[in-house]
Amino acid sequence: MIPASFEYVAPTSVEEALAALAEHGDDAKILAGGQSLLPVLRMRLNAPEWVIDLGRIESMRGVRDGDDHLAIGAMTTHDVVAHDPLVAEHALLLTKAVTQVADPQIRHRGTFGGALAHADPAGDLGACVLALGASFVVQGAGGTRVVPADEFFVGLFETAISEDEILVEVRLPKRPGWGAHYDKFVRVAHQWPIVAVGATVRMDGDTIGEARIGLTNMGSTPVRANAVEDALAGQPATEDAVRAAAELIGDGSVPVEPPSDLNGDADYRLHLATVLTRRAVLAAAGRNGTQA
Ligand SMILES: Cc1cc2nc3c(=O)[nH]c(=O)nc-3n(C[C@H](O)[C@H](O)[C@H](O)COP(=O)(O)OP(=O)(O)OC[C@H]3O[C@@H](n4cnc5c(N)ncnc54)[C@H](O)[C@@H]3O)c2cc1C
């Protein structure tokens, strides 16, 4: 279908974009890479009167070294993130996940910030930013504020970004010495995950010092598996110890609400999440020969 007609504006600065957003309010929609928004417009699930295209705002693109963190501009495409050496060095989990997002065409158009602002619970990047302890820089008329990843996803397709704000940058703390792995379960290549798990692990010798785990498509938002992380700390990185911790996902200790659909019912997803968590943690810990 062809979208309903709309007015189009392409500002060249965040301030201009915010002014357009303030002027048109509820009648406006922000356009990033368009990979999620355009299908919505074409299906006429949304019909904004104004589309504000962020594509000409150069300051929102690229990966910057911020000393103790990496800063990724919201308009940086998935493909740029996938090939960035700083991301591979300091946030390998992201490299591993973003190379599995959709197909090359979509990765060349879709943006890092657009995917996170869209907040699809099946999106691959939400679990990763939880596991990486990211923070989100959101700008409005009154200035910028920083939202920690644990507070960013508030519901199905809903984030802490207000109607009059724009996500400008995502910051990832550098965590030297951490291993990382993203395990995504799909039926065929280039699909959305049925379930996926992102894990980062810091080893103290043969013992797991600390672990951070995010689950994809296990609820209306990406889910942090805190109970599993706590159970792993101080444990040896053995198959049995990691399996015991991962099984906490199925016993109610982790706040998951897996959906049931044609790809699998909730019980199947619970089982998958347990298995993928074990695999991802062991790989991130350098076991199974698949460490970062
Ligand atoms: C066929 C297909 C397969 C896909 N498979 C996967 C997959 O396997 N894994 C995966 O993770 N994703 C997948 N995607 C989604 C892809 O990652 C998109 O790039 C992403 O969801 C949206 O990014 P975008 O830049 O295109 O945003 P857009 O479509 O332009 O915008 C998405 C939404 O976010 C809002 N928005 C965008 N940028 C900002 C901002 N800076 N501040 C505030 N609001 C903003 C927009 O208003 C809109 O509501 C797939 C998409 C398609 C079409």
mmCIF file of C-alpha atoms and ligand atoms in Angstrom:
data_model
loop_
_atom_site.group_PDB
_atom_site.id
_atom_site.type_symbol
_atom_site.label_atom_id
_atom_site.label_comp_id
_atom_site.label_asym_id
_atom_site.label_seq_id
_atom_site.Cartn_x
_atom_site.Cartn_y
_atom_site.Cartn_z
ATOM 1 C CA MET A 1 0.000 0.000 0.000
ATOM 2 C CA ILE A 2 1.043 3.613 -0.446
ATOM 3 C CA PRO A 3 1.282 5.678 2.756
ATOM 4 C CA ALA A 4 -1.186 8.484 3.407
ATOM 5 C CA SER A 5 0.305 11.792 2.267
ATOM 6 C CA PHE A 6 2.399 13.760 4.740
ATOM 7 C CA GLU A 7 4.577 16.859 4.906
ATOM 8 C CA TYR A 8 8.312 16.175 5.024
ATOM 9 C CA VAL A 9 11.099 18.086 6.727
ATOM 10 C CA ALA A 10 14.799 17.181 6.928
ATOM 11 C CA PRO A 11 16.550 19.364 9.524
ATOM 12 C CA THR A 12 20.347 19.536 9.712
ATOM 13 C CA SER A 13 20.676 19.879 13.495
ATOM 14 C CA VAL A 14 19.114 18.273 16.579
ATOM 15 C CA GLU A 15 17.873 21.708 17.670
ATOM 16 C CA GLU A 16 16.004 22.200 14.371
ATOM 17 C CA ALA A 17 14.531 18.718 14.654
ATOM 18 C CA LEU A 18 13.364 19.436 18.207
ATOM 19 C CA ALA A 19 11.798 22.715 17.047
ATOM 20 C CA ALA A 20 9.881 20.855 14.316
ATOM 21 C CA LEU A 21 8.787 18.262 16.887
ATOM 22 C CA ALA A 22 7.617 21.007 19.259
ATOM 23 C CA GLU A 23 5.723 22.747 16.429
ATOM 24 C CA HIS A 24 3.892 19.672 15.123
ATOM 25 C CA GLY A 25 3.597 17.625 18.334
ATOM 26 C CA ASP A 26 1.297 14.597 18.036
ATOM 27 C CA ASP A 27 0.984 15.155 14.278
ATOM 28 C CA ALA A 28 4.691 14.405 13.709
ATOM 29 C CA LYS A 29 6.772 11.246 13.530
ATOM 30 C CA ILE A 30 10.547 10.953 13.509
ATOM 31 C CA LEU A 31 12.152 9.056 10.630
ATOM 32 C CA ALA A 32 15.563 7.398 11.091
ATOM 33 C CA GLY A 33 16.407 4.514 8.730
ATOM 34 C CA GLY A 34 12.729 3.911 7.967
ATOM 35 C CA GLN A 35 13.024 0.124 8.192
ATOM 36 C CA SER A 36 10.298 -0.121 10.816
ATOM 37 C CA LEU A 37 8.473 3.183 10.313
ATOM 38 C CA LEU A 38 7.931 2.914 6.549
ATOM 39 C CA PRO A 39 6.182 -0.498 6.727
ATOM 40 C CA VAL A 40 3.938 0.988 9.442
ATOM 41 C CA LEU A 41 3.103 3.977 7.212
ATOM 42 C CA ARG A 42 2.579 1.784 4.158
ATOM 43 C CA MET A 43 0.151 -0.421 6.085
ATOM 44 C CA ARG A 44 -1.502 2.804 7.291
ATOM 45 C CA LEU A 45 -1.168 1.717 10.913
ATOM 46 C CA ASN A 46 -0.018 5.266 11.529
ATOM 47 C CA ALA A 47 -0.623 8.368 9.410
ATOM 48 C CA PRO A 48 1.383 11.336 10.747
ATOM 49 C CA GLU A 49 0.833 14.718 9.092
ATOM 50 C CA TRP A 50 4.568 15.487 9.355
ATOM 51 C CA VAL A 51 7.617 13.260 8.995
ATOM 52 C CA ILE A 52 10.832 14.660 10.493
ATOM 53 C CA ASP A 53 13.791 12.958 8.814
ATOM 54 C CA LEU A 54 16.962 12.853 10.963
ATOM 55 C CA GLY A 55 19.057 11.624 8.022
ATOM 56 C CA ARG A 56 20.836 14.949 7.436
ATOM 57 C CA ILE A 57 22.007 15.453 11.024
ATOM 58 C CA GLU A 58 25.679 14.549 10.762
ATOM 59 C CA SER A 59 26.323 15.041 14.510
ATOM 60 C CA MET A 60 24.091 12.017 15.206
ATOM 61 C CA ARG A 61 26.267 9.628 13.182
ATOM 62 C CA GLY A 62 29.371 7.674 14.090
ATOM 63 C CA VAL A 63 31.188 5.969 16.951
ATOM 64 C CA ARG A 64 33.267 8.130 19.305
ATOM 65 C CA ASP A 65 35.805 7.151 21.952
ATOM 66 C CA GLY A 66 34.753 8.856 25.189
ATOM 67 C CA ASP A 67 37.668 7.587 27.325
ATOM 68 C CA ASP A 68 35.815 5.335 29.770
ATOM 69 C CA HIS A 69 32.948 4.688 27.332
ATOM 70 C CA LEU A 70 32.038 4.441 23.657
ATOM 71 C CA ALA A 71 29.425 6.825 22.311
ATOM 72 C CA ILE A 72 27.367 5.635 19.349
ATOM 73 C CA GLY A 73 25.324 8.286 17.554
ATOM 74 C CA ALA A 74 21.676 7.282 17.250
ATOM 75 C CA MET A 75 21.775 7.656 13.429
ATOM 76 C CA THR A 76 24.735 5.299 13.009
ATOM 77 C CA THR A 77 23.647 2.444 10.763
ATOM 78 C CA HIS A 78 23.777 -1.185 11.882
ATOM 79 C CA ASP A 79 26.377 -1.829 9.181
ATOM 80 C CA VAL A 80 28.726 0.859 10.501
ATOM 81 C CA VAL A 81 28.353 -0.484 14.062
ATOM 82 C CA ALA A 82 29.009 -4.021 12.797
ATOM 83 C CA HIS A 83 32.331 -3.020 11.220
ATOM 84 C CA ASP A 84 33.573 -0.484 13.747
ATOM 85 C CA PRO A 85 36.893 -1.513 15.351
ATOM 86 C CA LEU A 86 36.198 0.390 18.592
ATOM 87 C CA VAL A 87 32.910 -1.480 19.025
ATOM 88 C CA ALA A 88 34.676 -4.793 18.361
ATOM 89 C CA GLU A 89 37.331 -3.919 20.938
ATOM 90 C CA HIS A 90 35.135 -2.540 23.720
ATOM 91 C CA ALA A 91 31.612 -3.894 23.106
ATOM 92 C CA LEU A 92 32.104 -7.161 21.268
ATOM 93 C CA LEU A 93 28.639 -8.375 22.269
ATOM 94 C CA LEU A 94 27.212 -5.663 20.038
ATOM 95 C CA THR A 95 29.373 -6.645 17.073
ATOM 96 C CA LYS A 96 28.216 -10.230 17.473
ATOM 97 C CA ALA A 97 24.551 -9.256 17.708
ATOM 98 C CA VAL A 98 24.336 -6.502 15.102
ATOM 99 C CA THR A 99 25.882 -8.682 12.402
ATOM 100 C CA GLN A 100 22.863 -10.949 12.927
ATOM 101 C CA VAL A 101 20.237 -8.185 12.584
ATOM 102 C CA ALA A 102 18.087 -8.788 9.494
ATOM 103 C CA ASP A 103 19.969 -8.817 6.159
ATOM 104 C CA PRO A 104 22.703 -6.582 4.681
ATOM 105 C CA GLN A 105 20.222 -4.257 2.926
ATOM 106 C CA ILE A 106 18.356 -3.529 6.147
ATOM 107 C CA ARG A 107 21.629 -3.169 8.069
ATOM 108 C CA HIS A 108 22.738 -0.483 5.592
ATOM 109 C CA ARG A 109 19.572 1.597 6.153
ATOM 110 C CA GLY A 110 18.445 0.756 9.703
ATOM 111 C CA THR A 111 20.019 2.685 12.554
ATOM 112 C CA PHE A 112 21.255 1.760 16.004
ATOM 113 C CA GLY A 113 19.134 4.440 17.682
ATOM 114 C CA GLY A 114 16.075 3.748 15.520
ATOM 115 C CA ALA A 115 16.064 0.091 16.481
ATOM 116 C CA LEU A 116 16.366 0.904 20.203
ATOM 117 C CA ALA A 117 13.784 3.716 20.075
ATOM 118 C CA HIS A 118 11.395 1.379 18.251
ATOM 119 C CA ALA A 119 11.737 -1.043 21.219
ATOM 120 C CA ASP A 120 10.479 -4.164 19.486
ATOM 121 C CA PRO A 121 10.890 -6.916 22.131
ATOM 122 C CA ALA A 122 12.120 -9.221 19.347
ATOM 123 C CA GLY A 123 14.835 -6.709 18.373
ATOM 124 C CA ASP A 124 18.350 -8.016 18.910
ATOM 125 C CA LEU A 125 19.912 -4.900 20.394
ATOM 126 C CA GLY A 126 17.827 -4.384 23.554
ATOM 127 C CA ALA A 127 19.192 -7.433 25.373
ATOM 128 C CA CYS A 128 22.714 -6.354 24.430
ATOM 129 C CA VAL A 129 22.441 -2.826 25.801
ATOM 130 C CA LEU A 130 21.115 -4.307 29.074
ATOM 131 C CA ALA A 131 24.027 -6.749 29.268
ATOM 132 C CA LEU A 132 26.506 -3.995 28.400
ATOM 133 C CA GLY A 133 25.132 -1.544 30.989
ATOM 134 C CA ALA A 134 24.496 1.159 28.366
ATOM 135 C CA SER A 135 23.003 4.567 28.988
ATOM 136 C CA PHE A 136 20.856 6.617 26.621
ATOM 137 C CA VAL A 137 21.340 10.322 25.935
ATOM 138 C CA VAL A 138 17.962 11.863 25.191
ATOM 139 C CA GLN A 139 17.594 15.503 24.128
ATOM 140 C CA GLY A 140 14.586 17.778 24.506
ATOM 141 C CA ALA A 141 13.932 21.531 24.466
ATOM 142 C CA GLY A 142 15.251 21.810 28.043
ATOM 143 C CA GLY A 143 18.563 20.041 27.330
ATOM 144 C CA THR A 144 19.793 16.473 27.594
ATOM 145 C CA ARG A 145 19.220 13.752 30.161
ATOM 146 C CA VAL A 146 20.811 10.347 30.538
ATOM 147 C CA VAL A 147 18.650 7.248 31.031
ATOM 148 C CA PRO A 148 20.247 3.981 32.237
ATOM 149 C CA ALA A 149 19.439 0.920 30.107
ATOM 150 C CA ASP A 150 17.565 -0.731 32.996
ATOM 151 C CA GLU A 151 15.072 2.193 32.904
ATOM 152 C CA PHE A 152 14.908 2.747 29.134
ATOM 153 C CA PHE A 153 12.458 0.026 28.018
ATOM 154 C CA VAL A 154 9.134 0.664 29.723
ATOM 155 C CA GLY A 155 6.666 -1.470 27.724
ATOM 156 C CA LEU A 156 5.812 -2.998 24.375
ATOM 157 C CA PHE A 157 7.251 -0.613 21.742
ATOM 158 C CA GLU A 158 7.549 1.954 24.522
ATOM 159 C CA THR A 159 10.650 3.652 25.929
ATOM 160 C CA ALA A 160 11.564 6.430 28.348
ATOM 161 C CA ILE A 161 11.888 8.878 25.389
ATOM 162 C CA SER A 162 9.104 11.474 25.676
ATOM 163 C CA GLU A 163 7.047 12.653 22.692
ATOM 164 C CA ASP A 164 9.046 15.899 22.548
ATOM 165 C CA GLU A 165 12.489 14.277 22.823
ATOM 166 C CA ILE A 166 14.997 12.635 20.484
ATOM 167 C CA LEU A 167 17.449 9.860 21.296
ATOM 168 C CA VAL A 168 20.798 11.317 20.237
ATOM 169 C CA GLU A 169 23.438 8.908 21.521
ATOM 170 C CA VAL A 170 23.966 5.603 23.317
ATOM 171 C CA ARG A 171 26.936 5.228 25.681
ATOM 172 C CA LEU A 172 28.574 1.904 26.425
ATOM 173 C CA PRO A 173 31.023 1.619 29.334
ATOM 174 C CA LYS A 174 34.336 0.022 28.390
ATOM 175 C CA ARG A 175 34.766 -3.241 30.264
ATOM 176 C CA PRO A 176 38.261 -4.547 29.625
ATOM 177 C CA GLY A 177 38.713 -8.268 30.214
ATOM 178 C CA TRP A 178 35.067 -9.239 29.727
ATOM 179 C CA GLY A 179 34.132 -11.999 27.264
ATOM 180 C CA ALA A 180 30.897 -11.801 25.291
ATOM 181 C CA HIS A 181 28.563 -13.954 23.270
ATOM 182 C CA TYR A 182 25.177 -13.524 21.542
ATOM 183 C CA ASP A 183 23.205 -16.675 20.847
ATOM 184 C CA LYS A 184 20.219 -16.146 18.529
ATOM 185 C CA PHE A 185 17.747 -18.902 17.686
ATOM 186 C CA VAL A 186 16.027 -18.577 14.288
ATOM 187 C CA ARG A 187 14.373 -21.037 11.926
ATOM 188 C CA VAL A 188 15.985 -19.538 8.814
ATOM 189 C CA ALA A 189 18.762 -16.983 8.325
ATOM 190 C CA HIS A 190 18.042 -13.208 8.503
ATOM 191 C CA GLN A 191 14.938 -13.674 10.671
ATOM 192 C CA TRP A 192 13.866 -11.968 13.840
ATOM 193 C CA PRO A 193 14.913 -14.121 16.814
ATOM 194 C CA ILE A 194 12.458 -16.597 18.293
ATOM 195 C CA VAL A 195 14.565 -16.165 21.435
ATOM 196 C CA ALA A 196 18.104 -14.829 21.841
ATOM 197 C CA VAL A 197 20.498 -14.291 24.738
ATOM 198 C CA GLY A 198 23.349 -11.804 25.135
ATOM 199 C CA ALA A 199 25.913 -12.581 27.837
ATOM 200 C CA THR A 200 29.045 -10.813 29.056
ATOM 201 C CA VAL A 201 31.294 -12.480 31.615
ATOM 202 C CA ARG A 202 34.348 -11.411 33.622
ATOM 203 C CA MET A 203 36.423 -14.339 34.800
ATOM 204 C CA ASP A 204 38.556 -14.428 37.974
ATOM 205 C CA GLY A 205 40.846 -17.303 37.039
ATOM 206 C CA ASP A 206 38.612 -20.347 36.672
ATOM 207 C CA THR A 207 35.727 -18.691 38.525
ATOM 208 C CA ILE A 208 33.025 -16.408 37.144
ATOM 209 C CA GLY A 209 33.653 -13.030 38.779
ATOM 210 C CA GLU A 210 30.648 -11.251 37.277
ATOM 211 C CA ALA A 211 28.101 -11.904 34.540
ATOM 212 C CA ARG A 212 25.497 -9.722 32.819
ATOM 213 C CA ILE A 213 22.745 -11.326 30.769
ATOM 214 C CA GLY A 214 19.969 -9.927 28.565
ATOM 215 C CA LEU A 215 17.118 -11.948 27.053
ATOM 216 C CA THR A 216 15.444 -11.136 23.718
ATOM 217 C CA ASN A 217 11.763 -11.854 22.979
ATOM 218 C CA MET A 218 10.990 -13.194 26.453
ATOM 219 C CA GLY A 219 8.473 -10.503 27.412
ATOM 220 C CA SER A 220 7.101 -7.140 26.315
ATOM 221 C CA THR A 221 10.557 -5.599 26.834
ATOM 222 C CA PRO A 222 14.105 -6.992 26.779
ATOM 223 C CA VAL A 223 14.685 -8.752 30.113
ATOM 224 C CA ARG A 224 17.763 -8.645 32.350
ATOM 225 C CA ALA A 225 18.352 -12.033 34.031
ATOM 226 C CA ASN A 226 19.537 -10.646 37.399
ATOM 227 C CA ALA A 227 18.844 -13.850 39.347
ATOM 228 C CA VAL A 228 21.010 -15.859 36.950
ATOM 229 C CA GLU A 229 23.765 -13.251 37.139
ATOM 230 C CA ASP A 230 23.737 -13.429 40.966
ATOM 231 C CA ALA A 231 23.782 -17.226 40.933
ATOM 232 C CA LEU A 232 26.755 -17.300 38.548
ATOM 233 C CA ALA A 233 29.007 -14.979 40.558
ATOM 234 C CA GLY A 234 31.708 -17.027 42.299
ATOM 235 C CA GLN A 235 30.821 -20.241 40.484
ATOM 236 C CA PRO A 236 33.234 -22.258 38.352
ATOM 237 C CA ALA A 237 32.512 -21.889 34.626
ATOM 238 C CA THR A 238 31.519 -25.529 34.292
ATOM 239 C CA GLU A 239 28.629 -26.967 32.307
ATOM 240 C CA ASP A 240 26.842 -28.114 35.503
ATOM 241 C CA ALA A 241 27.209 -24.856 37.445
ATOM 242 C CA VAL A 242 26.110 -22.711 34.505
ATOM 243 C CA ARG A 243 23.187 -25.032 33.711
ATOM 244 C CA ALA A 244 21.954 -24.801 37.339
ATOM 245 C CA ALA A 245 22.064 -20.993 37.235
ATOM 246 C CA ALA A 246 20.359 -20.811 33.804
ATOM 247 C CA GLU A 247 17.497 -22.988 35.041
ATOM 248 C CA LEU A 248 16.424 -20.115 37.307
ATOM 249 C CA ILE A 249 14.859 -18.600 34.165
ATOM 250 C CA GLY A 250 12.241 -21.346 34.195
ATOM 251 C CA ASP A 251 11.358 -21.263 37.906
ATOM 252 C CA GLY A 252 9.970 -17.738 38.179
ATOM 253 C CA SER A 253 13.158 -16.076 39.482
ATOM 254 C CA VAL A 254 13.539 -14.016 36.283
ATOM 255 C CA PRO A 255 10.587 -11.761 35.299
ATOM 256 C CA VAL A 256 9.905 -13.290 31.871
ATOM 257 C CA GLU A 257 6.538 -13.432 30.101
ATOM 258 C CA PRO A 258 7.362 -15.230 26.856
ATOM 259 C CA PRO A 259 4.832 -14.831 24.045
ATOM 260 C CA SER A 260 3.184 -17.769 22.269
ATOM 261 C CA ASP A 261 2.928 -17.587 18.484
ATOM 262 C CA LEU A 262 3.396 -19.694 15.366
ATOM 263 C CA ASN A 263 7.155 -19.861 16.014
ATOM 264 C CA GLY A 264 6.745 -21.453 19.434
ATOM 265 C CA ASP A 265 4.678 -21.405 22.583
ATOM 266 C CA ALA A 266 5.704 -19.898 25.902
ATOM 267 C CA ASP A 267 7.039 -23.188 27.342
ATOM 268 C CA TYR A 268 9.179 -23.756 24.274
ATOM 269 C CA ARG A 269 10.610 -20.252 24.607
ATOM 270 C CA LEU A 270 11.350 -20.828 28.307
ATOM 271 C CA HIS A 271 13.263 -23.955 27.394
ATOM 272 C CA LEU A 272 15.127 -22.127 24.611
ATOM 273 C CA ALA A 273 16.061 -19.244 26.908
ATOM 274 C CA THR A 274 17.523 -21.690 29.441
ATOM 275 C CA VAL A 275 19.578 -23.545 26.836
ATOM 276 C CA LEU A 276 20.770 -20.386 25.047
ATOM 277 C CA THR A 277 21.736 -18.748 28.349
ATOM 278 C CA ARG A 278 23.905 -21.736 29.258
ATOM 279 C CA ARG A 279 25.553 -21.670 25.838
ATOM 280 C CA ALA A 280 26.065 -17.908 25.782
ATOM 281 C CA VAL A 281 27.549 -17.782 29.295
ATOM 282 C CA LEU A 282 29.917 -20.685 28.659
ATOM 283 C CA ALA A 283 31.035 -19.134 25.376
ATOM 284 C CA ALA A 284 31.513 -15.694 26.961
ATOM 285 C CA ALA A 285 33.524 -17.381 29.746
ATOM 286 C CA GLY A 286 35.845 -18.932 27.180
ATOM 287 C CA ARG A 287 34.483 -22.457 27.461
ATOM 288 C CA ASN A 288 33.389 -24.456 24.403
ATOM 289 C CA GLY A 289 36.189 -22.799 22.434
ATOM 290 C CA THR A 290 33.889 -19.934 21.418
ATOM 291 C CA GLN A 291 35.082 -17.092 23.592
ATOM 292 C CA ALA A 292 35.222 -13.537 22.340
HETATM 293 C C1 LIG B 1 12.406 -7.461 7.134
HETATM 294 C C2 LIG B 1 12.989 -6.905 8.407
HETATM 295 C C3 LIG B 1 13.709 -7.747 9.226
HETATM 296 C C4 LIG B 1 14.255 -7.260 10.409
HETATM 297 N N1 LIG B 1 14.952 -8.114 11.213
HETATM 298 C C5 LIG B 1 15.478 -7.649 12.370
HETATM 299 C C6 LIG B 1 16.190 -8.537 13.232
HETATM 300 O O1 LIG B 1 16.425 -9.703 12.949
HETATM 301 N N2 LIG B 1 16.655 -8.025 14.399
HETATM 302 C C7 LIG B 1 16.471 -6.691 14.759
HETATM 303 O O2 LIG B 1 16.910 -6.294 15.827
HETATM 304 N N3 LIG B 1 15.806 -5.853 13.945
HETATM 305 C C8 LIG B 1 15.311 -6.294 12.762
HETATM 306 N N4 LIG B 1 14.632 -5.420 11.940
HETATM 307 C C9 LIG B 1 14.446 -4.004 12.345
HETATM 308 C C10 LIG B 1 15.637 -3.141 11.955
HETATM 309 O O3 LIG B 1 16.642 -3.361 12.925
HETATM 310 C C11 LIG B 1 15.290 -1.650 11.916
HETATM 311 O O4 LIG B 1 16.390 -1.000 11.473
HETATM 312 C C12 LIG B 1 14.908 -1.001 13.238
HETATM 313 O O5 LIG B 1 13.863 -1.610 13.885
HETATM 314 C C13 LIG B 1 14.431 0.436 13.067
HETATM 315 O O6 LIG B 1 15.494 1.245 12.806
HETATM 316 P P1 LIG B 1 15.318 2.448 11.782
HETATM 317 O O7 LIG B 1 16.556 3.261 11.862
HETATM 318 O O8 LIG B 1 14.951 1.912 10.451
HETATM 319 O O9 LIG B 1 14.129 3.281 12.456
HETATM 320 P P2 LIG B 1 12.785 3.858 11.840
HETATM 321 O O10 LIG B 1 12.004 2.777 11.166
HETATM 322 O O11 LIG B 1 13.042 5.077 11.019
HETATM 323 O O12 LIG B 1 12.057 4.316 13.187
HETATM 324 C C14 LIG B 1 11.567 3.366 14.098
HETATM 325 C C15 LIG B 1 10.821 4.084 15.232
HETATM 326 O O13 LIG B 1 11.730 4.732 16.121
HETATM 327 C C16 LIG B 1 11.491 6.145 16.152
HETATM 328 N N5 LIG B 1 12.828 6.752 16.157
HETATM 329 C C17 LIG B 1 13.822 6.471 15.280
HETATM 330 N N6 LIG B 1 14.934 7.135 15.617
HETATM 331 C C18 LIG B 1 14.646 7.857 16.725
HETATM 332 C C19 LIG B 1 15.401 8.745 17.554
HETATM 333 N N7 LIG B 1 16.709 9.011 17.313
HETATM 334 N N8 LIG B 1 14.798 9.309 18.631
HETATM 335 C C20 LIG B 1 13.493 9.032 18.903
HETATM 336 N N9 LIG B 1 12.722 8.192 18.155
HETATM 337 C C21 LIG B 1 13.295 7.618 17.075
HETATM 338 C C22 LIG B 1 10.670 6.460 14.912
HETATM 339 O O14 LIG B 1 9.822 7.589 15.085
HETATM 340 C C23 LIG B 1 9.859 5.172 14.754
HETATM 341 O O15 LIG B 1 8.745 5.186 15.613
HETATM 342 C C24 LIG B 1 14.091 -5.882 10.754
HETATM 343 C C25 LIG B 1 13.384 -5.017 9.893
HETATM 344 C C26 LIG B 1 12.843 -5.517 8.729
HETATM 345 C C27 LIG B 1 12.102 -4.570 7.827
#
